[in-house]
Amino acid sequence: MNADRIKELLCVVVLVVFIVFLSGNSSISKASGNDVFKAVNAEIKISKTADIKKCNNQRIKKEFGFTHNDFEYITYYASDSVMEVRELLIIKLQDKSQLDSVNEAIEKRVKDKAELFKGYAPEQSAMLEKYVLEYKKGFVIYAVSDTPDKLISAFNNAI
């Protein structure tokens, strides 16, 4: 073999190793939205967040401005009571470019609810101040709960 042929072969080997490395360290989770939600739902059932119920697409649109077609997966759970702030939103983004608009919509929702509850529902306001918003491997979770850390833990374990 001549030197040029060895260089070509070495380049191919390095490229293959690099591609294998990248595919093994993907920043997008292979978990489905349903898999992630099932894990979080198990925690909902044993926590004080159990009084929240799945909301339809019209409610998601009303509260956040999203439609189910905007994402690979979206589910939203909230209380039927207007005096309750507990809620859970799980989204699997189609791509990371959606993250900023999702964060903005959620931050607006929190700000609007905080203004609404300020002054007359201190327990609800305190719970809302401790909301959690996380992005990991293509998923966004937003949770307002007595135990948001347990919901986040279930979320992280699922993805």
Coordinates of C-alpha atoms in Angstrom, one line a residue:
M1 CA 0.0 0.0 0.0
N2 CA 1.2 3.4 -0.8
A3 CA 1.1 6.4 1.6
D4 CA -2.0 8.0 0.0
R5 CA -4.0 4.8 0.3
I6 CA -3.1 4.5 4.0
K7 CA -4.2 8.1 4.6
E8 CA -7.5 7.5 2.8
L9 CA -8.2 4.4 4.8
L10 CA -7.2 6.2 8.1
C11 CA -9.6 9.1 7.2
V12 CA -12.5 6.6 6.6
V13 CA -11.8 4.8 9.9
V14 CA -11.7 8.2 11.8
L15 CA -14.9 9.3 10.1
V16 CA -16.7 6.0 11.0
V17 CA -15.6 6.3 14.7
F18 CA -16.7 9.9 14.8
I19 CA -20.2 9.0 13.4
V20 CA -20.6 6.2 15.8
F21 CA -19.6 8.5 18.7
L22 CA -22.1 11.1 17.6
S23 CA -25.0 8.7 17.2
G24 CA -24.3 7.2 20.7
N25 CA -24.4 10.6 22.3
S26 CA -27.5 12.1 20.7
S27 CA -29.0 15.0 22.5
I28 CA -32.5 13.9 21.5
S29 CA -34.1 11.2 23.6
K30 CA -35.4 8.1 21.8
A31 CA -38.2 7.9 24.4
S32 CA -41.7 8.6 23.2
G33 CA -43.9 11.3 24.7
N34 CA -46.2 8.6 26.0
D35 CA -43.4 6.7 27.7
V36 CA -42.3 9.9 29.5
F37 CA -45.8 10.8 30.4
K38 CA -46.5 7.3 31.8
A39 CA -43.5 7.6 34.1
V40 CA -44.6 11.1 35.3
N41 CA -48.2 10.0 35.6
A42 CA -47.3 7.2 38.0
E43 CA -45.8 10.0 40.3
I44 CA -49.0 12.1 39.8
K45 CA -51.1 9.3 41.1
I46 CA -49.2 9.0 44.4
S47 CA -48.7 12.7 45.0
K48 CA -51.0 15.7 45.8
T49 CA -51.0 16.5 42.1
A50 CA -53.5 13.7 41.6
D51 CA -56.5 16.1 41.4
I52 CA -55.3 17.4 38.0
K53 CA -56.9 16.0 34.9
K54 CA -55.9 15.7 31.2
C55 CA -57.0 18.8 29.2
N56 CA -58.1 18.8 25.6
N57 CA -56.4 20.5 22.7
Q58 CA -58.7 23.5 23.0
R59 CA -57.5 24.2 26.6
I60 CA -53.9 23.8 25.6
K61 CA -54.5 26.4 22.9
K62 CA -56.3 28.7 25.3
E63 CA -53.7 28.5 28.1
F64 CA -50.5 28.4 26.0
G65 CA -51.3 29.2 22.4
F66 CA -50.0 25.8 21.2
T67 CA -51.8 23.2 19.2
H68 CA -51.1 19.4 19.3
N69 CA -49.8 19.7 15.7
D70 CA -47.0 22.1 16.7
F71 CA -45.0 19.3 18.4
E72 CA -44.2 15.7 18.2
Y73 CA -46.0 15.2 21.5
I74 CA -47.9 17.4 24.0
T75 CA -50.0 16.7 27.0
Y76 CA -51.4 19.1 29.6
Y77 CA -52.9 18.3 32.9
A78 CA -54.6 20.9 35.1
S79 CA -57.3 21.3 37.7
D80 CA -60.9 22.1 36.8
S81 CA -60.9 24.6 39.6
V82 CA -60.1 28.2 38.8
M83 CA -58.7 28.5 42.4
E84 CA -56.0 25.9 41.7
V85 CA -52.6 26.5 40.2
R86 CA -51.4 22.8 39.9
E87 CA -50.6 21.9 36.4
L88 CA -48.3 19.8 34.3
L89 CA -47.2 20.2 30.7
I90 CA -44.9 17.8 28.8
I91 CA -43.8 18.5 25.3
K92 CA -41.6 16.6 22.9
L93 CA -40.3 19.2 20.5
Q94 CA -40.0 18.6 16.8
D95 CA -36.7 20.4 16.9
K96 CA -34.8 22.6 19.3
S97 CA -35.7 25.8 17.4
Q98 CA -39.1 25.6 19.1
L99 CA -37.6 25.9 22.6
D100 CA -37.6 29.7 22.9
S101 CA -41.2 30.1 21.9
V102 CA -42.3 27.3 24.3
N103 CA -40.3 29.0 27.2
E104 CA -41.8 32.4 26.4
A105 CA -45.4 31.0 26.4
I106 CA -44.8 29.2 29.7
E107 CA -43.1 32.2 31.3
K108 CA -46.1 34.4 30.2
R109 CA -48.5 31.9 31.7
V110 CA -46.7 31.9 35.0
K111 CA -46.6 35.7 35.1
D112 CA -50.3 36.0 34.3
K113 CA -51.3 33.4 36.9
A114 CA -49.0 35.0 39.5
E115 CA -50.7 38.3 38.9
L116 CA -54.1 36.7 39.2
F117 CA -53.4 34.9 42.5
K118 CA -51.3 37.7 44.1
G119 CA -52.9 39.0 47.3
Y120 CA -55.8 36.6 47.8
A121 CA -54.5 33.1 47.5
P122 CA -51.1 33.0 49.3
E123 CA -50.8 29.2 49.3
Q124 CA -51.4 29.0 45.5
S125 CA -49.1 31.9 44.9
A126 CA -46.3 30.2 46.9
M127 CA -46.7 27.0 44.9
L128 CA -46.7 28.9 41.7
E129 CA -43.4 30.7 42.6
K130 CA -41.8 27.2 42.9
Y131 CA -42.7 26.1 39.4
V132 CA -40.3 24.0 37.5
L133 CA -39.4 24.4 33.8
E134 CA -36.8 22.1 32.3
Y135 CA -35.6 21.1 28.9
K136 CA -33.8 17.8 28.4
K137 CA -33.1 15.7 25.3
G138 CA -35.8 17.2 23.2
F139 CA -38.5 17.3 26.0
V140 CA -39.8 20.2 28.0
I141 CA -41.6 19.7 31.3
Y142 CA -43.4 22.5 33.2
A143 CA -44.8 21.6 36.6
V144 CA -46.6 23.5 39.3
S145 CA -47.1 21.1 42.2
D146 CA -46.6 20.5 45.9
T147 CA -43.9 18.1 44.9
P148 CA -42.4 19.3 41.6
D149 CA -39.0 17.7 42.4
K150 CA -40.7 14.2 42.3
L151 CA -42.3 14.9 39.0
I152 CA -39.0 16.1 37.6
S153 CA -37.2 13.1 39.0
A154 CA -39.7 10.8 37.2
F155 CA -39.3 12.8 34.0
N156 CA -35.5 12.6 34.1
N157 CA -35.6 8.8 34.8
A158 CA -37.9 8.3 31.8
I159 CA -35.8 10.0 29.3

